[in-house]
Tab-separated table of C-alpha atoms in Angstrom:
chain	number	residue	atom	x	y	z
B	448	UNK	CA	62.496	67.511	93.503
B	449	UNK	CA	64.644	66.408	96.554
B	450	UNK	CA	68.538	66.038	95.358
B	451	UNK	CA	70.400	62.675	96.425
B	452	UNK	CA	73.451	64.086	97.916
B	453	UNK	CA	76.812	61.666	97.504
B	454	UNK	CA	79.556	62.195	99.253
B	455	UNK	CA	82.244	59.813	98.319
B	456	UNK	CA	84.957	62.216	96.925
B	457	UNK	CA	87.425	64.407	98.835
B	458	UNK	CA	88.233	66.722	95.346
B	459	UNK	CA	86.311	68.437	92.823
B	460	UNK	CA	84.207	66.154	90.569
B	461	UNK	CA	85.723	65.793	87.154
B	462	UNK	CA	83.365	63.336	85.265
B	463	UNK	CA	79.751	61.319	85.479
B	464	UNK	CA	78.924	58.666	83.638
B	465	UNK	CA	75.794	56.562	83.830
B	466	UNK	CA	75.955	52.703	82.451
B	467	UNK	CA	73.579	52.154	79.665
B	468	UNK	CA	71.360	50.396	81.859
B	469	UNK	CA	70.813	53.435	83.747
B	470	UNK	CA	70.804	51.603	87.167
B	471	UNK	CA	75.048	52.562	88.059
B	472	UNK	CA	76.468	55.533	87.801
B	473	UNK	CA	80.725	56.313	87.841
B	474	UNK	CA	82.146	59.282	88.995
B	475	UNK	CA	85.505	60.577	88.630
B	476	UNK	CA	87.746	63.367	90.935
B	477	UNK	CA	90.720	65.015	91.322
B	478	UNK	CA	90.963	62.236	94.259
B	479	UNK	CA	92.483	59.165	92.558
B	480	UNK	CA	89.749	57.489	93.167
B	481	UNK	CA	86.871	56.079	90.130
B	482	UNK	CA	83.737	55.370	92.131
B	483	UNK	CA	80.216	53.765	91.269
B	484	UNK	CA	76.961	53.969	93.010
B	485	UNK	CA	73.714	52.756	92.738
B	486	UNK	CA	71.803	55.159	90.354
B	487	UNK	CA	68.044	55.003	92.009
B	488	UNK	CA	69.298	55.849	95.448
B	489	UNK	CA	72.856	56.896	95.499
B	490	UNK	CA	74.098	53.863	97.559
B	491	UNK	CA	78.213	53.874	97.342
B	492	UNK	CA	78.454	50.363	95.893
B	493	UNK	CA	82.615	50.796	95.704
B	494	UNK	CA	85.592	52.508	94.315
B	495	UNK	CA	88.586	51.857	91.594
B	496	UNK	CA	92.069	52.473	93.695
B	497	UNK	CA	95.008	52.094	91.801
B	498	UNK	CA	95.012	55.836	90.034
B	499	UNK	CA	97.833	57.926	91.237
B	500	UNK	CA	96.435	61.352	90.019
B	501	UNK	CA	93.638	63.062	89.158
B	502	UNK	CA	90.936	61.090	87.309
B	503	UNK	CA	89.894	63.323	84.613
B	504	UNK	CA	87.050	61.016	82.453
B	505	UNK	CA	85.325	57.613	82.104
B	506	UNK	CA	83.558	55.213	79.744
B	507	UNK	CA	81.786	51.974	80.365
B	508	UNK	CA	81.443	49.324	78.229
B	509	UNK	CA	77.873	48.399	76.746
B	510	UNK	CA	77.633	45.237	78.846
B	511	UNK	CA	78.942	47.200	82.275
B	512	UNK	CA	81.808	44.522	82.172
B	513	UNK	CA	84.736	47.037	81.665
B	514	UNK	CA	85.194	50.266	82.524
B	515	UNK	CA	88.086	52.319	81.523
B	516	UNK	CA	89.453	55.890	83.054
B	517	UNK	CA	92.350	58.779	81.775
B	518	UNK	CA	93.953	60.400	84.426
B	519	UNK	CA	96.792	63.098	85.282
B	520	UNK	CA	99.350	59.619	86.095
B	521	UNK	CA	99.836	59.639	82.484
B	522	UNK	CA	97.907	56.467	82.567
B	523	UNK	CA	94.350	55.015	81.431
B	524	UNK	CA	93.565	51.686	83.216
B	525	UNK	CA	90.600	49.111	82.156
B	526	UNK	CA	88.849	47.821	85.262
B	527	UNK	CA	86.458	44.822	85.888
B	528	UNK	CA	83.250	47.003	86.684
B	529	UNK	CA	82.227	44.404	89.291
B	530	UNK	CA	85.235	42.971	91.221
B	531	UNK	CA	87.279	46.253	90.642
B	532	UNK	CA	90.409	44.204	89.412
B	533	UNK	CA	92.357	46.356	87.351
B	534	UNK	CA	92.788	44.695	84.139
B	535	UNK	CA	95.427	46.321	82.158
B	536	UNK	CA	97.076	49.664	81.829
B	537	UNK	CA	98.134	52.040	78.970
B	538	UNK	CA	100.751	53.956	79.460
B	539	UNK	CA	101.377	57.404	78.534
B	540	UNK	CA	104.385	60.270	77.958
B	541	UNK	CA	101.986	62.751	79.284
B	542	UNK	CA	97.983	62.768	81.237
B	543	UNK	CA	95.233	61.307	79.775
B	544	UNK	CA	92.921	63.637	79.403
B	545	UNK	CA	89.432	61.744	77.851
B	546	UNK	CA	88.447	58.685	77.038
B	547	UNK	CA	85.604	57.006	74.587
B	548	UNK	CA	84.546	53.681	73.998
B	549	UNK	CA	83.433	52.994	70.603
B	550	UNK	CA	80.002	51.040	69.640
B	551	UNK	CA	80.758	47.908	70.316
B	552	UNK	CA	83.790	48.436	72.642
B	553	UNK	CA	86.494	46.568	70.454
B	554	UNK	CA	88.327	50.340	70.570
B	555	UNK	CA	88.904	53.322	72.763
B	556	UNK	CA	89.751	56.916	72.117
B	557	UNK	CA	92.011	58.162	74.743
B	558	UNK	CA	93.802	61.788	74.285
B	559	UNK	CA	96.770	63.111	76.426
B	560	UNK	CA	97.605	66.687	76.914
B	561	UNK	CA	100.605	68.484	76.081
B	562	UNK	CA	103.309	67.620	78.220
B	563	UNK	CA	106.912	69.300	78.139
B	564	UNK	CA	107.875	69.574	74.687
B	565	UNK	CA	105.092	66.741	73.998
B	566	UNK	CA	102.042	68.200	72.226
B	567	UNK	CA	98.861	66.956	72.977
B	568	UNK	CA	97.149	63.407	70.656
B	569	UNK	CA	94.710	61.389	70.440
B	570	UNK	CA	95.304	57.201	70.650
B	571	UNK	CA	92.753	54.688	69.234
B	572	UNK	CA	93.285	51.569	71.250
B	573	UNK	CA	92.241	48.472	70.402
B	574	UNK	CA	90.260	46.374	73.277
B	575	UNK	CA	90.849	42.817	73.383
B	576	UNK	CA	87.788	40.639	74.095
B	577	UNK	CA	90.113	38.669	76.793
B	578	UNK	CA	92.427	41.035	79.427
B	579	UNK	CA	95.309	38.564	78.713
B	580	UNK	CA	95.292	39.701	74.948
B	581	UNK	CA	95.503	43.154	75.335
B	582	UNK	CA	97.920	45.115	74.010
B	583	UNK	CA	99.152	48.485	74.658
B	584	UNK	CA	100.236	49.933	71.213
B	585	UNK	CA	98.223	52.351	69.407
B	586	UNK	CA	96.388	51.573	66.396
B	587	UNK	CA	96.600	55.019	65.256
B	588	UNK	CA	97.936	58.472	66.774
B	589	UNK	CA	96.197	61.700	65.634
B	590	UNK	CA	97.931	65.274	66.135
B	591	UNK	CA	97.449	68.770	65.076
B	592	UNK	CA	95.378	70.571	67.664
B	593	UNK	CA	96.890	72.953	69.997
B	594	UNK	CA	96.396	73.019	73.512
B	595	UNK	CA	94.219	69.935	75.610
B	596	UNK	CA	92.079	67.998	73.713
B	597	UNK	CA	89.363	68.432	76.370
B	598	UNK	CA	86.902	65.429	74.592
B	599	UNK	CA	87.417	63.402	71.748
B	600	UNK	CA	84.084	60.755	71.065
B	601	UNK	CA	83.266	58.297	68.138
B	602	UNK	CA	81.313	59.593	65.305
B	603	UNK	CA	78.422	57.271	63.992
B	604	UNK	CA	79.628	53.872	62.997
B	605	UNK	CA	82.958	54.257	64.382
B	606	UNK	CA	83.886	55.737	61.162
B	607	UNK	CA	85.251	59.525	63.116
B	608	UNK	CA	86.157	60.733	66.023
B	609	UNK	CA	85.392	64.011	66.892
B	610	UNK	CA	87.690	66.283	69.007
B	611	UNK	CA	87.587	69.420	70.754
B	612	UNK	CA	89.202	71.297	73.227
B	613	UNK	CA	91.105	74.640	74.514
B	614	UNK	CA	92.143	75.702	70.757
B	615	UNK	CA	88.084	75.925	70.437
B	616	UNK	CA	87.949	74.354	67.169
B	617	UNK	CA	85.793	71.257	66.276
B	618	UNK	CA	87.363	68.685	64.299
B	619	UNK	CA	86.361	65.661	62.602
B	620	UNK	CA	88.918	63.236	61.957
B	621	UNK	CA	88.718	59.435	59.918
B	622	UNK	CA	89.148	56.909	62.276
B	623	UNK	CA	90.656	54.668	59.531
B	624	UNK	CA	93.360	56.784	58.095
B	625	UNK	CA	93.525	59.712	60.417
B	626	UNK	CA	93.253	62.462	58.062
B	627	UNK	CA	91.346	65.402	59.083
B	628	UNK	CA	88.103	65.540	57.520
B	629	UNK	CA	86.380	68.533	58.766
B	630	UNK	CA	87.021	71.883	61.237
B	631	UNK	CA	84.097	73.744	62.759
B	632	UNK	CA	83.494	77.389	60.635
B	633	UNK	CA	85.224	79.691	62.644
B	634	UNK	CA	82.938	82.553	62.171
B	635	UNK	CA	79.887	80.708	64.435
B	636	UNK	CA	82.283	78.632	66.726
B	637	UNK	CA	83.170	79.105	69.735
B	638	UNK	CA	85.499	81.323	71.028
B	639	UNK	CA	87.378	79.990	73.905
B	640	UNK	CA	88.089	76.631	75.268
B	641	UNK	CA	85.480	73.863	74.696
B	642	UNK	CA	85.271	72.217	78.146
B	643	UNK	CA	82.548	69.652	77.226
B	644	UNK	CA	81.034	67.489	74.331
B	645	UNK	CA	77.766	65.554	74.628
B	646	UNK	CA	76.397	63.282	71.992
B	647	UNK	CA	72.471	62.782	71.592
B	648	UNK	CA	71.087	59.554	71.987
B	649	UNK	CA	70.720	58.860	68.349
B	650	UNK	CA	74.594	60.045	67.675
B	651	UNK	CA	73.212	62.589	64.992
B	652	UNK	CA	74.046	65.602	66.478
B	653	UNK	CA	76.239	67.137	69.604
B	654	UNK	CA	76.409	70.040	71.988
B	655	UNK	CA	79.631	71.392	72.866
B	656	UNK	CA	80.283	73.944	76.109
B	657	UNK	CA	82.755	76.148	76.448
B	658	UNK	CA	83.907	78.941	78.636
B	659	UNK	CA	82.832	81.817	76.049
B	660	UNK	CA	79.902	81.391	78.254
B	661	UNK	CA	77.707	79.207	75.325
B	662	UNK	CA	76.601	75.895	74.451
B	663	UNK	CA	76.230	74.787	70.622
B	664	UNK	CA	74.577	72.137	69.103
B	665	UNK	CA	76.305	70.510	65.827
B	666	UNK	CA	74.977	68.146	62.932
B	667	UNK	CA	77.932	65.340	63.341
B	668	UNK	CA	78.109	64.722	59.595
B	669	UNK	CA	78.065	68.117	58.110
B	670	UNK	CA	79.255	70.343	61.245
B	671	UNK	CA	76.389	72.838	60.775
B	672	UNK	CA	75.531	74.766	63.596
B	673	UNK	CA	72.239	73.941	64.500
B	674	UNK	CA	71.375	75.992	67.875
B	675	UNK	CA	73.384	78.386	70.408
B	676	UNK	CA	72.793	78.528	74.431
B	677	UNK	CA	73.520	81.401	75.491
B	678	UNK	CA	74.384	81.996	79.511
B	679	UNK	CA	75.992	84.217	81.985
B	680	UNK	CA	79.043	82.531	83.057
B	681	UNK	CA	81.362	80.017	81.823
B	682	UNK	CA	80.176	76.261	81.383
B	683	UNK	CA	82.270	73.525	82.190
B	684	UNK	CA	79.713	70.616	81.766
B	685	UNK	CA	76.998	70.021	79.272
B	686	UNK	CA	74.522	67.163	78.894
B	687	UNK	CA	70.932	66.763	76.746
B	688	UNK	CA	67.959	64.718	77.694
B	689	UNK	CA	67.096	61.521	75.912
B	690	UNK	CA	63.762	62.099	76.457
B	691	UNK	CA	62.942	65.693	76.035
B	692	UNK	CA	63.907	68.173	73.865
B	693	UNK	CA	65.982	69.764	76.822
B	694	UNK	CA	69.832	70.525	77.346
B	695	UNK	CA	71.235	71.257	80.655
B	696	UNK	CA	74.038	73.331	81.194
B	697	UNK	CA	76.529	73.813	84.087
B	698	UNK	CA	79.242	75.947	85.264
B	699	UNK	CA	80.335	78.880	87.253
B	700	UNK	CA	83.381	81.123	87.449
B	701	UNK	CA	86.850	79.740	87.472
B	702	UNK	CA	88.118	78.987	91.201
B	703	UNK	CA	90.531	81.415	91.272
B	704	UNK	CA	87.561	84.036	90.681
B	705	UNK	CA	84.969	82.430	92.746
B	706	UNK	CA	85.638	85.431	95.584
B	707	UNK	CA	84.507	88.359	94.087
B	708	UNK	CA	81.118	87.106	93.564
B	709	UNK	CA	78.601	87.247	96.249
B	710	UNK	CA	78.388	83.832	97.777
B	711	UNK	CA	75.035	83.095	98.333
B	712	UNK	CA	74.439	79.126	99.916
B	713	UNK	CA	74.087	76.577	96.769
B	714	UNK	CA	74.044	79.278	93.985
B	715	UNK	CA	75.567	77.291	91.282
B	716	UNK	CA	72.735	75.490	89.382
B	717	UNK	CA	72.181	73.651	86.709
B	718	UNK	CA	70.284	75.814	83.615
B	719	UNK	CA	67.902	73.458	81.532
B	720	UNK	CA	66.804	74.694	78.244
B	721	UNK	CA	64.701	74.217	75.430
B	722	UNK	CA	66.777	72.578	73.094
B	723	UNK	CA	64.448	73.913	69.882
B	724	UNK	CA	63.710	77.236	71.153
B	725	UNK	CA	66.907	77.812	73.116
B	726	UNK	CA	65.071	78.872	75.915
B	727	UNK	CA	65.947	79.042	79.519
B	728	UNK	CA	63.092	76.900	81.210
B	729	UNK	CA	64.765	76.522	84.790
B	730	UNK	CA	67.179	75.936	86.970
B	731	UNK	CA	68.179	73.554	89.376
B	732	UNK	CA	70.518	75.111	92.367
B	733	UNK	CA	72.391	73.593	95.146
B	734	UNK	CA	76.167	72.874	94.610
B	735	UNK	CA	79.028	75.293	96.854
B	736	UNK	CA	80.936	75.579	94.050
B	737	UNK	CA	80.996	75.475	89.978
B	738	UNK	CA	79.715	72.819	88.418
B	739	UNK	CA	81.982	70.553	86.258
B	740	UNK	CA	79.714	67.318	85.875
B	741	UNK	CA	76.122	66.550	84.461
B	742	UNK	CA	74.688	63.771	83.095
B	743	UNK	CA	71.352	62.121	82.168
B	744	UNK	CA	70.364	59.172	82.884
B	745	UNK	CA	69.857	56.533	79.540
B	746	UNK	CA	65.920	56.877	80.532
B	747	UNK	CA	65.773	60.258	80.755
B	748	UNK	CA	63.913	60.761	83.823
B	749	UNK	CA	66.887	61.549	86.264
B	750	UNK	CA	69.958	63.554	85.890
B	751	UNK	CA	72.843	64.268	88.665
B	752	UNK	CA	75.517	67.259	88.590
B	753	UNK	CA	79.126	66.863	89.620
B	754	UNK	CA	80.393	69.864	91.128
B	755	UNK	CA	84.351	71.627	92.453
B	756	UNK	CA	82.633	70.696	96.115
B	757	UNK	CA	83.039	67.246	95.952
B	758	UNK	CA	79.510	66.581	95.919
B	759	UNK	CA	77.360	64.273	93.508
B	760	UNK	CA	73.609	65.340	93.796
B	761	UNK	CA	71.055	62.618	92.098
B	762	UNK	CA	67.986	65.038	91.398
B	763	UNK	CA	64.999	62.051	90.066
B	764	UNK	CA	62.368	64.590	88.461
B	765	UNK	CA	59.160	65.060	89.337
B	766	UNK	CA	56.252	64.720	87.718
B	767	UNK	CA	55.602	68.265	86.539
B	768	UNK	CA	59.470	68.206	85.152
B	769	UNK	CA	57.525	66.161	82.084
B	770	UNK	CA	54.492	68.748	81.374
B	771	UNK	CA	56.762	71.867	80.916
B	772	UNK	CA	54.867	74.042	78.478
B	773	UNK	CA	56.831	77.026	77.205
């Protein structure tokens, strides 16, 4: 399995996204700079410019008309996927941190981070079928958690958005009203900051990372752990198959500790396990530096890492990837 390697960014990788197609893929960086490429052969097709910070997450609409990014200029813009015309901007008292489209992209989730004296929310925005109708009000604001809200996604039907993030509790909140419905039990959660959130294809259940050095996977009605992925270092990225029972992880030490671990070439991989038997099956090596991007593609038969080196490596599976026996 020969990696595509994409060099388009100058900063760490923040976020990938693929399009539900599966043929683009967006990528954001510390770099200002959203950027989409060609998914089969990792083919620059063009970037977003108009951020003035770091780009911390993405979402595309189901059509690949709109895409929308949150990033550190306190700002979360809506773009025209194909011209890159920036379509309208929400404004912010502090970074926007992630961002969700819901099913049927008539609303976003975006959350900014504590700020000042400005704890950290999470807006729903409504999305106007028309650019010149858009508004920039929220339709609700949700607050409580402490710390970043790392991720906050759509629950099935649009009906709850769940949020996590460096307070390490799960919560499940009524997209209607706002109350809280549901926290994660803290005896089996995780213990320190939840750096990632991954839905399954279906939307019934979710794996969360975190830098306690697990992944878990959660029902997304009840919040019952199902499984826990247990690794050696801290992950920063998570992201599950659509067409195998198999969860990737990714990660690696924090920069600022990156030194006093021998630095062999590439040895930050990519673990996959089995997402039943929560099994290490392999590993895919190759990025300089910790990993803090992975997705699948929609069919399930590619996947590509985002890592702190600026790289995005495609890796399109081979055919023994789909006979792994354990």
């Amino acid at each position: 399995m020969r990696p595509i390697l994409m060099k388009g960014h100058e900063r760490p990788l923040t976020f990938l996204k693929y399009n539900r197609d599966g043929d683009l893929l967006f990528s954001c960086a510390k770099d200002h700079n959203p950027t989409v490429w060609f998914a089969d052969n990792g083919e620059r097709l063009g970037t977003y410019r108009g951020h003035n910070g770091a780009v911390w997450c993405c979402d595309v609409s189901r059509d690949s008309a709109r895409l929308i990014t949150g990033s550190a200029d306190q700002t979360a813009k809506l773009w025209n996927v194909q011209t890159g015309q920036q379509l309208f901007t929400f404004n912010f008292d502090s970074p926007a941190r992630a961002v969700d489209l819901s099913v049927g992209d008539r609303l976003a989730v975006i959350t900014t981070d504590p700020f000042m004296e400005l704890s950290s929310a999470i807006h729903v925005k409504r999305i106007a079928n028309d650019p010149a109708d858009q508004v920039g009000e929220s339709a609700l604001i949700l607050k409580g958690p402490q710390g970043r809200i790392n991720r906050a996604v759509w629950g099935p039907l649009n009906r709850t958005i769940i949020s996590a993030g460096e307070d390490a509790v799960i919560r499940i909140w009524d997209s209607e009203t706002g109350k809280l419905l549901k926290e994660n039990d803290k005896e089996v959660g995780h213990k320190k900051t939840i750096t990632s959130l991954a839905k399954s294809v279906d939307g019934s259940h979710f794996l969360t990372g975190s830098l306690d050095k697990s992944a878990k996977l959660w029902d997304i009605r009840t919040l019952t752990l199902i499984k826990t992925y247990l690794t050696e270092r801290p992950v920063n990225a998570v992201a599950m198959s659509p067409l195998l029972d198999h969860v990737v992880l990714g990660g690696g030490q924090d920069a600022s500790a990156v030194t006093t671990t021998d630095h062999r070439a590439g040895k930050f991989e990519a673990k996959f396990y089995d997402k039943v038997l929560q099994e290490e099956i392999g590993g895919v090596k190759g990025h300089f530096g910790p990993i803090n991007a992975l997705a699948f593609n929609p069919d399930g038969k590619s996947f590509s890492s985002g890592g702190e080196d600026g790289y995005v490596r495609l890796h399109h599976f081979d055919s023994d990837y789909f006979n792994i026996k354990i």
